[in-house]
Coordinates of N, CA and C in Angstrom, one line a residue:
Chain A
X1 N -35.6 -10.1 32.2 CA -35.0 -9.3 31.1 C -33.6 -10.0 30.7
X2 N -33.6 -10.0 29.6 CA -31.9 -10.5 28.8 C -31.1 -9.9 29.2
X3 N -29.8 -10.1 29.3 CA -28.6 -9.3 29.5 C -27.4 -9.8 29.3
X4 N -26.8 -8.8 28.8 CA -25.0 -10.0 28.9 C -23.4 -8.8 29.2
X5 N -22.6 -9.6 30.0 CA -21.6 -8.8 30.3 C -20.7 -9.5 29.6
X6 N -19.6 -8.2 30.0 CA -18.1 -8.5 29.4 C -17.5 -8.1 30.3
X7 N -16.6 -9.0 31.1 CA -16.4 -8.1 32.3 C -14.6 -7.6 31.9
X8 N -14.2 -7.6 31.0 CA -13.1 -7.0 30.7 C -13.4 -5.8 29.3
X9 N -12.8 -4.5 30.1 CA -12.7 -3.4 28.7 C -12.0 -4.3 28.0
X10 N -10.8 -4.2 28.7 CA -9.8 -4.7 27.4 C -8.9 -6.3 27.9
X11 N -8.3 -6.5 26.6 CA -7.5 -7.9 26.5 C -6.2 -7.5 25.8
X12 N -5.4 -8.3 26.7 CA -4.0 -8.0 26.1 C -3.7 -9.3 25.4
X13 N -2.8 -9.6 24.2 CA -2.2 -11.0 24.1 C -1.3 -10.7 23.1
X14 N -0.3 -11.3 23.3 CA 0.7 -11.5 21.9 C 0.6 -12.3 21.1
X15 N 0.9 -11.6 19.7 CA 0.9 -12.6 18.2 C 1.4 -13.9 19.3
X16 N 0.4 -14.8 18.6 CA 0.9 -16.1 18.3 C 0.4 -16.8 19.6
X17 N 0.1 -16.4 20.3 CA -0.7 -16.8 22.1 C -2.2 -16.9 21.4
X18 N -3.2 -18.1 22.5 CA -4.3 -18.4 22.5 C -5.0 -17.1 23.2
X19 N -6.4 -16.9 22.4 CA -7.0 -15.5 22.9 C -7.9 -15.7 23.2
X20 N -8.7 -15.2 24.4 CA -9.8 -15.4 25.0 C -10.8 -14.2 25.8
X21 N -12.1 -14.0 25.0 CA -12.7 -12.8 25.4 C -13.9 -13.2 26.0
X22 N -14.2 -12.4 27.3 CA -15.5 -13.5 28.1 C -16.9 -12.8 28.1
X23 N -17.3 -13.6 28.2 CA -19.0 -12.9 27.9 C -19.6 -14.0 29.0
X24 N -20.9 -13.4 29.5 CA -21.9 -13.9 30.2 C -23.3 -13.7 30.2
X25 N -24.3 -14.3 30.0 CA -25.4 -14.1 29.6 C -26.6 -14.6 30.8
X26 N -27.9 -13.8 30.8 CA -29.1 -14.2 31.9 C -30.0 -14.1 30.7
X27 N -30.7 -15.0 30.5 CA -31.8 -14.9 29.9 C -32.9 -16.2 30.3
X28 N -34.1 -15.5 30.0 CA -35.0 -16.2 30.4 C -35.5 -17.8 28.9
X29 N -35.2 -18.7 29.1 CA -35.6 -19.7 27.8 C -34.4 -20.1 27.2
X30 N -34.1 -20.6 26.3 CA -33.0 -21.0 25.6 C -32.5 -19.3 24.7
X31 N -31.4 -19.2 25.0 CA -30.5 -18.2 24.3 C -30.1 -18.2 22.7
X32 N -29.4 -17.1 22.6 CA -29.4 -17.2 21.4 C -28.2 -15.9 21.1
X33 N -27.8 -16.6 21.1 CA -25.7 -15.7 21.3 C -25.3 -15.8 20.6
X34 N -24.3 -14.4 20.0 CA -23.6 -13.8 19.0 C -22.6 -13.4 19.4
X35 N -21.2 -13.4 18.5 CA -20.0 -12.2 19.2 C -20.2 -11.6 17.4
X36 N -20.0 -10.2 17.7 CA -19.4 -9.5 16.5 C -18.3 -8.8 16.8
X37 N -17.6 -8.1 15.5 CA -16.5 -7.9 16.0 C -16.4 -6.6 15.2
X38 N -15.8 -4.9 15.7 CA -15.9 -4.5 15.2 C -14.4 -3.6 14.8
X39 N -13.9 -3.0 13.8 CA -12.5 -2.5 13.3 C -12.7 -1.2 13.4
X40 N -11.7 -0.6 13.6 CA -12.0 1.1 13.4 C -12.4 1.9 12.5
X41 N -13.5 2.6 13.1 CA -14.2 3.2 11.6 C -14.9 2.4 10.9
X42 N -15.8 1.2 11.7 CA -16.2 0.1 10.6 C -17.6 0.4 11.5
X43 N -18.4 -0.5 11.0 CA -19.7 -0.8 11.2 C -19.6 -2.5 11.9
X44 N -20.2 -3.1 12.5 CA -20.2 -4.7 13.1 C -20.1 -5.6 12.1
X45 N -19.1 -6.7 12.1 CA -19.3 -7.6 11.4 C -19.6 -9.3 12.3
X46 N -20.7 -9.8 11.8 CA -20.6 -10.9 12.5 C -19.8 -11.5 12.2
X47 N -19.7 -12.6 13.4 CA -18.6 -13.6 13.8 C -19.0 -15.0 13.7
X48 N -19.9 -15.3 15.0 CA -20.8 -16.6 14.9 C -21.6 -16.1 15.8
X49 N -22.3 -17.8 15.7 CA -23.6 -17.2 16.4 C -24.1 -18.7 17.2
X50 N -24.6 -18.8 18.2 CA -25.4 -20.0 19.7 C -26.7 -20.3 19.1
X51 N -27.4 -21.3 18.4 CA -28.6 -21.2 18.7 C -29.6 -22.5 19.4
X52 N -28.4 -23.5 18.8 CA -28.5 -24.7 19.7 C -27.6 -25.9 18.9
X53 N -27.5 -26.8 19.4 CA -26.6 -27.9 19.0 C -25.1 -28.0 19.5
X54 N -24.4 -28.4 18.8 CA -22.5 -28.3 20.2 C -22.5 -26.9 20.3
X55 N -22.1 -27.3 21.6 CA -21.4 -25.9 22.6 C -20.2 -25.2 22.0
X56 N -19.5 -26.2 20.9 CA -18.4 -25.2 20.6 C -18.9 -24.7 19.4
X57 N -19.0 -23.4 18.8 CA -19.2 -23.1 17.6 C -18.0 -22.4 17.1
X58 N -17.6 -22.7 15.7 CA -16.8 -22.3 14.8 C -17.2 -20.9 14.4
X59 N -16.6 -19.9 13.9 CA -17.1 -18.9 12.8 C -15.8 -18.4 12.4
X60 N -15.9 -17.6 11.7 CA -15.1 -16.6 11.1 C -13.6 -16.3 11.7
X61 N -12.6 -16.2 10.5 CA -11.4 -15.8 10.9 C -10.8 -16.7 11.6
X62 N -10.9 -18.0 11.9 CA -10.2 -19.0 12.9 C -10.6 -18.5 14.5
X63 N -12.1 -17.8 14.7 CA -12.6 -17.7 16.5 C -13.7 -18.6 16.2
X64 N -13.8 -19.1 17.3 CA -14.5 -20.2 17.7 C -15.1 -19.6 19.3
X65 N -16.2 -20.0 19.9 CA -17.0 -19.9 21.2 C -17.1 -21.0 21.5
X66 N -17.2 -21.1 23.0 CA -17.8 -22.4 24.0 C -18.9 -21.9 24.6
X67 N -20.3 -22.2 24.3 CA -21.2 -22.2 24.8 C -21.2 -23.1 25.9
X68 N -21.6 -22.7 27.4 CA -21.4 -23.2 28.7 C -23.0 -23.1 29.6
X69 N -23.6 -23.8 29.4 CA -25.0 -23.4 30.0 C -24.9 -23.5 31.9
X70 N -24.1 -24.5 32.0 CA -23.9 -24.7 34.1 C -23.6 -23.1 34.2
X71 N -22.8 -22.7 33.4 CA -21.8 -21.3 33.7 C -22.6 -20.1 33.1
X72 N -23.3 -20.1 32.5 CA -24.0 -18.8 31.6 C -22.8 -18.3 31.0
X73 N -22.3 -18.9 30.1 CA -21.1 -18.0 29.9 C -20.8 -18.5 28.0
X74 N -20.2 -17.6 27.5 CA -20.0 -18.1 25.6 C -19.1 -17.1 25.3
X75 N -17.7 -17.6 26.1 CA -16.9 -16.9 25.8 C -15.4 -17.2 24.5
X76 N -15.3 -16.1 23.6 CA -14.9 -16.3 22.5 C -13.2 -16.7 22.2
X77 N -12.8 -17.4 21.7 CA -11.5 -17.9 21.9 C -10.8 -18.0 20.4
X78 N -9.5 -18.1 20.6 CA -8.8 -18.6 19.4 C -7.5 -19.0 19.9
X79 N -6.9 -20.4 18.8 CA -5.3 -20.5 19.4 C -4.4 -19.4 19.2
X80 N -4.7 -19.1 18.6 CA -3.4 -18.3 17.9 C -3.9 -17.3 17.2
X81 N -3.3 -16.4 18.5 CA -4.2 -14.5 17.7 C -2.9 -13.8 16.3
X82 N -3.7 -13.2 15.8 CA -3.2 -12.3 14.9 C -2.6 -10.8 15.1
X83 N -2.0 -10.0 14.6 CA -2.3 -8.5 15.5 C -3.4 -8.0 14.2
X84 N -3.7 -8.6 13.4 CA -5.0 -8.0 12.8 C -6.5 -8.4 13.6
X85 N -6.1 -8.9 14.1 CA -7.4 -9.7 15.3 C -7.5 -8.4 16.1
X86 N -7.1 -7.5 16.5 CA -7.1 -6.1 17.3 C -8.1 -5.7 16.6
X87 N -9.2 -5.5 17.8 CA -10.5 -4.8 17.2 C -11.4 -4.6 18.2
X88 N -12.7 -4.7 18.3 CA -13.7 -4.0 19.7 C -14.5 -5.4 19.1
X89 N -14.6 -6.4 20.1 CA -15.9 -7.1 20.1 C -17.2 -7.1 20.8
X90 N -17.7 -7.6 20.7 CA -19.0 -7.6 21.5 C -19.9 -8.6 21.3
X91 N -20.5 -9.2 22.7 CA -21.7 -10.3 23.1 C -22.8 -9.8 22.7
X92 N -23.5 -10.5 22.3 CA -25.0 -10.1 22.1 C -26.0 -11.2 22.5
X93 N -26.8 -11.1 23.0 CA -28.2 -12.3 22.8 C -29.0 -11.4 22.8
X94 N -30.1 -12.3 21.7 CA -31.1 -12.1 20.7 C -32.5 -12.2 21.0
X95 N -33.4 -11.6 21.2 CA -34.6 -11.6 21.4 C -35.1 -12.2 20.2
X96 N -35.7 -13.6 21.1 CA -36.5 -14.5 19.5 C -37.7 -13.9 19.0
X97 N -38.5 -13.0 19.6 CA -39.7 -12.7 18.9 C -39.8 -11.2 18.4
X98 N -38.7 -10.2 18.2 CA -38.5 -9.0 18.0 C -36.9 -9.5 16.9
X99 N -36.4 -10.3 17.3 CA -35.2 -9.9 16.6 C -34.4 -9.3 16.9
X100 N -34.5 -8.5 17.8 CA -33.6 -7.3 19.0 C -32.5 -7.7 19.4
X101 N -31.4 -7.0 19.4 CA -29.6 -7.8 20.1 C -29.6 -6.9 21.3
X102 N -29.5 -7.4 22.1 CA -29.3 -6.3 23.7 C -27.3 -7.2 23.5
X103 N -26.7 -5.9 23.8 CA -25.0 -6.2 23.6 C -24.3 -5.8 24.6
X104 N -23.4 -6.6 25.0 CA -22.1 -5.7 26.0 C -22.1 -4.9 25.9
X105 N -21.2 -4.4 27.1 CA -20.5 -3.2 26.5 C -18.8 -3.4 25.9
X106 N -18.9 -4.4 25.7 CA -17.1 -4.4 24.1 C -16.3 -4.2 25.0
X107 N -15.3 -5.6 24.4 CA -14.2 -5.5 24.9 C -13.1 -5.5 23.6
X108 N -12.3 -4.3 24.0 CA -11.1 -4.3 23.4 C -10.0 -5.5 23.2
X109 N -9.5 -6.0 22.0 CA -8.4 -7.2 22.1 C -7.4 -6.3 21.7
X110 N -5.9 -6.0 22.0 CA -4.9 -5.6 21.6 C -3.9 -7.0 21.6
X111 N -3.7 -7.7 20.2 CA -2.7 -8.1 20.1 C -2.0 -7.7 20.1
X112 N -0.3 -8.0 20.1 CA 0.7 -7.2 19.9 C 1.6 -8.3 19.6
X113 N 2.6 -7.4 18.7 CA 3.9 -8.6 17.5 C 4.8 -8.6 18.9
Chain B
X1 N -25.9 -5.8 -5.0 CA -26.2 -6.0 -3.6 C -25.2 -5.1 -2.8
X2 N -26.0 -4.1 -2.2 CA -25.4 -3.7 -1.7 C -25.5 -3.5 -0.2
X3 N -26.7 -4.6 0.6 CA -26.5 -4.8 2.3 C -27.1 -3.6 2.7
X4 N -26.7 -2.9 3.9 CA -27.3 -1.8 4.4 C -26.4 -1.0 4.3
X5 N -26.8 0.5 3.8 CA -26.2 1.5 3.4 C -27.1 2.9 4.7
X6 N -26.1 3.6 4.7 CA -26.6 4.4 5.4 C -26.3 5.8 5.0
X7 N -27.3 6.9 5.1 CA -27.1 8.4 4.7 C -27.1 9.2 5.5
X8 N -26.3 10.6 6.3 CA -25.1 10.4 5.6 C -24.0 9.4 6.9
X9 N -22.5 9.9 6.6 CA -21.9 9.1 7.3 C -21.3 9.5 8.2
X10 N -21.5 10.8 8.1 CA -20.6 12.4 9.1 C -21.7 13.6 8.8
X11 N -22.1 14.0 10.2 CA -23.2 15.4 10.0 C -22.6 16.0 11.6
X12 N -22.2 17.4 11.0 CA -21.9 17.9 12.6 C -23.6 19.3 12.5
X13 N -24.1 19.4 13.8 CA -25.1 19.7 14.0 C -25.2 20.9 15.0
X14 N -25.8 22.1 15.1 CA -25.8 22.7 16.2 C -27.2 22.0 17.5
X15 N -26.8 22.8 18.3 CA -27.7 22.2 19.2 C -29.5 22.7 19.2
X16 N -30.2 22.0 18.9 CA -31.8 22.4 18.4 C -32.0 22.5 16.9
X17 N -30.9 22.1 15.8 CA -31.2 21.7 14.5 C -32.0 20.3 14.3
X18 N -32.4 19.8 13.6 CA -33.7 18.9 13.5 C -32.5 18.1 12.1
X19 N -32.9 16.7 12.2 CA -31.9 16.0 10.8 C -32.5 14.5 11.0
X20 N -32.7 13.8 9.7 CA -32.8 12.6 9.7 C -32.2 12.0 8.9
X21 N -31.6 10.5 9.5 CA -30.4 9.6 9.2 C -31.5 8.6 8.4
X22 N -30.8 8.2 7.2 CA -31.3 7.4 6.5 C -30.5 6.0 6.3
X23 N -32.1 4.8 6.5 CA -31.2 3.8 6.4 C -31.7 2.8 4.8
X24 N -30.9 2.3 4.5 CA -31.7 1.2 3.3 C -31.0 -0.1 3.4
X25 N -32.2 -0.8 2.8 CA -31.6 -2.6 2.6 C -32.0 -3.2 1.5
X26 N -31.5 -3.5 1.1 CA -31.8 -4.5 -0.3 C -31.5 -5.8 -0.3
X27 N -32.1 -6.4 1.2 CA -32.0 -7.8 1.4 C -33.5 -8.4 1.3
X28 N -34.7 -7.7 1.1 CA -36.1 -7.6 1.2 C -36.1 -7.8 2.8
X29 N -35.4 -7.3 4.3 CA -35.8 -8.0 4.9 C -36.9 -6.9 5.9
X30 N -37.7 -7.9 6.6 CA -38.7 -7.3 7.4 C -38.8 -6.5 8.8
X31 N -37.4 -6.9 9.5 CA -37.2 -6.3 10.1 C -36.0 -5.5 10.6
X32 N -35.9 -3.9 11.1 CA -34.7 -3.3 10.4 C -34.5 -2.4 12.2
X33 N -33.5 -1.9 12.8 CA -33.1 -1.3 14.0 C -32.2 -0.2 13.7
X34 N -32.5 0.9 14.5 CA -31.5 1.9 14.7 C -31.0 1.8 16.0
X35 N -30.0 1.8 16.2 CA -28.8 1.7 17.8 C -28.0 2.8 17.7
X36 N -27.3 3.2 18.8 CA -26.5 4.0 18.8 C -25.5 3.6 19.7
X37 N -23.7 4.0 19.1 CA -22.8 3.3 19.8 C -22.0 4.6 20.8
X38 N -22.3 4.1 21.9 CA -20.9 5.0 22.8 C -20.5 4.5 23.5
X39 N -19.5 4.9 24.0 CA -18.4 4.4 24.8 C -18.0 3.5 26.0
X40 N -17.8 2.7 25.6 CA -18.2 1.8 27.5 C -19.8 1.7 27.4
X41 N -20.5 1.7 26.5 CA -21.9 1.3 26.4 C -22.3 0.6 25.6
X42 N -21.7 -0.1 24.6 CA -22.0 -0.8 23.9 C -22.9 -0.2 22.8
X43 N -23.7 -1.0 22.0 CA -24.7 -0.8 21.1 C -26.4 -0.7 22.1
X44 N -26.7 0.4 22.2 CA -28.1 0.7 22.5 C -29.1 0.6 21.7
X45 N -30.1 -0.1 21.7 CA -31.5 0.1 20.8 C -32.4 1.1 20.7
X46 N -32.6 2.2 20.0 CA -33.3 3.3 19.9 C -34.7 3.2 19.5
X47 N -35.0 2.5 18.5 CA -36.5 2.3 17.9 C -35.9 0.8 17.0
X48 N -36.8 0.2 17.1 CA -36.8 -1.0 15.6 C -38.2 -1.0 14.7
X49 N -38.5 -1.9 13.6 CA -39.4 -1.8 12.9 C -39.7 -3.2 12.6
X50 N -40.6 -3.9 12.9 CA -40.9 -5.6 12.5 C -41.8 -5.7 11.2
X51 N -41.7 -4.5 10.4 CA -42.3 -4.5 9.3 C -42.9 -3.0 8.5
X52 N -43.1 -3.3 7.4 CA -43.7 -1.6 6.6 C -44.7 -0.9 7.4
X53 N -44.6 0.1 8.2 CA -45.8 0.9 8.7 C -45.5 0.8 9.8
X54 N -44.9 -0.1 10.6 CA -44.8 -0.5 12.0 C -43.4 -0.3 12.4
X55 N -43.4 0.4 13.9 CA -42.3 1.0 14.9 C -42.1 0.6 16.2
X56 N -41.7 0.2 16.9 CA -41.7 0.4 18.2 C -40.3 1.0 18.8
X57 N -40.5 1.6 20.4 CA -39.6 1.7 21.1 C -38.2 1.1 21.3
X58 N -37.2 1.4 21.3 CA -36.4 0.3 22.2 C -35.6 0.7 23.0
X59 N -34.8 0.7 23.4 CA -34.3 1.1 25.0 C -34.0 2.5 25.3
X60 N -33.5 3.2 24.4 CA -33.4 4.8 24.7 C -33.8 5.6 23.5
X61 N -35.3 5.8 23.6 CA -36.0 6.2 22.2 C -36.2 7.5 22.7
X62 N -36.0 8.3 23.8 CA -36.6 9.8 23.7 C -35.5 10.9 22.9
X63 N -36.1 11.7 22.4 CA -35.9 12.5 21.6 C -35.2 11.9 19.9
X64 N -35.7 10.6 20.0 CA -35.9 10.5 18.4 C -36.9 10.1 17.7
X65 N -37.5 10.0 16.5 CA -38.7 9.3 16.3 C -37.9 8.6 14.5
X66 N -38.6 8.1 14.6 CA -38.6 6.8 13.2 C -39.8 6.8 12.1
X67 N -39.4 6.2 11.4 CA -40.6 6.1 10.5 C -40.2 4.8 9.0
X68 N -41.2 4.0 9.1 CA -41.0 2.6 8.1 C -41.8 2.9 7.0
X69 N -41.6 3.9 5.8 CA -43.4 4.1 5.2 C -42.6 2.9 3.8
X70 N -41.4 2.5 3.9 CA -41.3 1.7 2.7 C -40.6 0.7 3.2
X71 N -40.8 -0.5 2.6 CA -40.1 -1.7 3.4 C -38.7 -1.8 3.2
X72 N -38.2 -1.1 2.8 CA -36.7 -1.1 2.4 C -35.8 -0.1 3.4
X73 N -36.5 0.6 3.9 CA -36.1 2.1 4.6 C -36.4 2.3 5.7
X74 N -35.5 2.8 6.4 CA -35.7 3.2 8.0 C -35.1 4.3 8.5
X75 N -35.8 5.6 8.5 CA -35.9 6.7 8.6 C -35.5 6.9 10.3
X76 N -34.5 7.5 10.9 CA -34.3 8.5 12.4 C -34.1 9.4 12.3
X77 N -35.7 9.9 13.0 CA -35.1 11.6 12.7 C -34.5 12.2 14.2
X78 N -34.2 13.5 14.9 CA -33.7 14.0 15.9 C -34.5 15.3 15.4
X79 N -35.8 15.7 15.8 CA -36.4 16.8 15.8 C -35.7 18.1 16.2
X80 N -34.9 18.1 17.6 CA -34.4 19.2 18.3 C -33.1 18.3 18.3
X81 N -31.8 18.1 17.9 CA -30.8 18.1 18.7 C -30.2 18.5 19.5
X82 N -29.8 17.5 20.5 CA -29.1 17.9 21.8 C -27.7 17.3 21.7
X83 N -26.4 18.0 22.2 CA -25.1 17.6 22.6 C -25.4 16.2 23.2
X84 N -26.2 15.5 24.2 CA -26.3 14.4 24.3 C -26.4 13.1 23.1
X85 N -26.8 13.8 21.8 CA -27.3 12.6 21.0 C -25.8 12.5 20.1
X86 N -24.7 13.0 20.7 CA -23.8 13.2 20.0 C -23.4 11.4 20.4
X87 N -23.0 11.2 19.0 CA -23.0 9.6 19.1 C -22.4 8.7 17.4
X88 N -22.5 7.9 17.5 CA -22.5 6.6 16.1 C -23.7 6.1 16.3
X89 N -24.5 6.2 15.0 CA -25.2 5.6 15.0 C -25.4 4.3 13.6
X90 N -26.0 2.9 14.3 CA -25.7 1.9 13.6 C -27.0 1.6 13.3
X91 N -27.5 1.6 11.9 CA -28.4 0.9 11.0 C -28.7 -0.6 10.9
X92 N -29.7 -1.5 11.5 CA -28.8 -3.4 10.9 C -30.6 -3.8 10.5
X93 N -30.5 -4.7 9.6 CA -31.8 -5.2 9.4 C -31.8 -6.7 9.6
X94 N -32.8 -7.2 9.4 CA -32.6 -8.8 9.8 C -34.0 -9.3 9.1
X95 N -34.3 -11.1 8.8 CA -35.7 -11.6 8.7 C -35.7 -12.7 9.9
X96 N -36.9 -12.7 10.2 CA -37.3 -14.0 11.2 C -37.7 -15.1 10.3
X97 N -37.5 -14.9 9.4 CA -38.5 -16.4 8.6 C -37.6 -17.5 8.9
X98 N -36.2 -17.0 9.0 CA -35.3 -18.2 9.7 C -34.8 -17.1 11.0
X99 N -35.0 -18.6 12.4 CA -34.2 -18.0 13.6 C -32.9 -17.8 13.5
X100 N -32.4 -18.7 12.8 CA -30.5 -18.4 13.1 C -30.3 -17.3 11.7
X101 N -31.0 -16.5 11.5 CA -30.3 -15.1 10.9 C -29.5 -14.5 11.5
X102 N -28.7 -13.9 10.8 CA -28.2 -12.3 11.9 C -28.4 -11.6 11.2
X103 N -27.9 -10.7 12.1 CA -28.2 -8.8 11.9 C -27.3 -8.6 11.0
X104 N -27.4 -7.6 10.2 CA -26.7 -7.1 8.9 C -26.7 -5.5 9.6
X105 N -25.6 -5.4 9.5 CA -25.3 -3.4 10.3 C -24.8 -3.1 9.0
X106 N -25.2 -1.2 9.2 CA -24.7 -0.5 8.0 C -23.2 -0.1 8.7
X107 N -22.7 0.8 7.9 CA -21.4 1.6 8.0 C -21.1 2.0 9.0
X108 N -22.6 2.7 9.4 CA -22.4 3.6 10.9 C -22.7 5.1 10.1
X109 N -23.0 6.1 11.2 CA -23.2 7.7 10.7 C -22.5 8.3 12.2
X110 N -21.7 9.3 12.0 CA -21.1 9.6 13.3 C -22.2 11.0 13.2
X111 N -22.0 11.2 14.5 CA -23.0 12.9 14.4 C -22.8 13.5 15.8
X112 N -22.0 14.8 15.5 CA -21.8 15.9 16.3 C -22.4 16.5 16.6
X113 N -22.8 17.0 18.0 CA -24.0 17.9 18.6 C -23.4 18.4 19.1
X114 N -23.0 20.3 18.8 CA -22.2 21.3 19.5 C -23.0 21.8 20.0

């Protein structure tokens, strides 16, 4: 069975520090990893997304991921957080033949100025 | 264009009233998911749909049922509600004709079960 953790509720960091949210994933075959991110009162917006090629993937908003296969791990990073970057994210990997996201359970980032 | 939309967005409900959450897409895509968000749990999969007519299970489907009768639309209903189904629930559709798609989520519908 797929699965992925977040082993932090929450993250602390201050404006202007490098930010780092961790995720870990078991799956059986090559993966296929997402972070979304979500705002208060919002619905999910995606971020980026794993499906093969460099380990590091760019997306949205200046966050970027390292896909790590020795580690099982595609944990989401940025140099320099925002306090608009405060929001609930969450790992996902994708079931390739359903389409299905089995997700964390979300981790909180609280920047702070 | 207006992505996935969801009806309504706030329903507060007594306990054993019956209500169904409406979802739409106007991306033509084929396959569409209802999840529900709570707390320290992430996003759960309730039922999905891999096409018009077709339903399946997904990880915590009792006491709801679905229905796909138009490809645009993905119907949850809650026949009896219970205070447990008290929740957010997220709408997202997606196509496989390319693997690196992603999921498209609606708004969200929050819903009270007193």
């Amino acid at each position: 069975a797929q699965s992925v953790a977040q082993p932090e509720d929450q993250v602390n960091v201050a404006e202007g520090n490098p930010l780092t949210v961790k995720c870990t994933y078991s799956v059986s075959g090559n993966p296929y990893l997402f972070w979304y991110v979500q705002y208060p009162n919002r619905g999910l917006q995606f971020l980026l997304k794993y499906i093969t090629g460099d380990n590091l993937v760019k997306g949205s908003y200046g966050f970027e991921a390292e896909f790590n296969k020795s580690q099982t791990s595609f944990h989401l990073k940025k140099p320099s957080a925002l306090v608009s970057d405060s929001a609930l994210y969450f790992c996902a990997v994708r079931d390739p033949n359903t389409g299905k996201l089995i997700f964390g359970q979300g981790t909180t980032l609280q920047v702070k100025p | 264009n207006a992505g996935v939309t969801q009806t309504p967005k706030f329903r507060v409900l007594k306990t054993g009233q019956s209500m169904t959450l409406l979802c739409a897409q106007d991306m033509n895509h084929e396959y569409m998911y209802w999840y529900r968000q709570d707390p320290g749990m992430g996003l759960r999969l309730i039922h999905y749909s891999v096409g018009e007519g077709t339903t399946a299970k997904g990880e915590v489907p009792d006491g709801y049922n679905v229905s796909r009768l138009k490809k645009q639309n993905f119907l949850l209903g809650l026949e009896s509600a219970a205070p447990s189904q008290t929740s957010v629930y997220f709408c997202a559709s997606t196509t496989l004709a390319d693997l690196q798609e992603t999921q498209y989520f609606g708004p969200g519908t929050r819903l009270l079960v007193l």
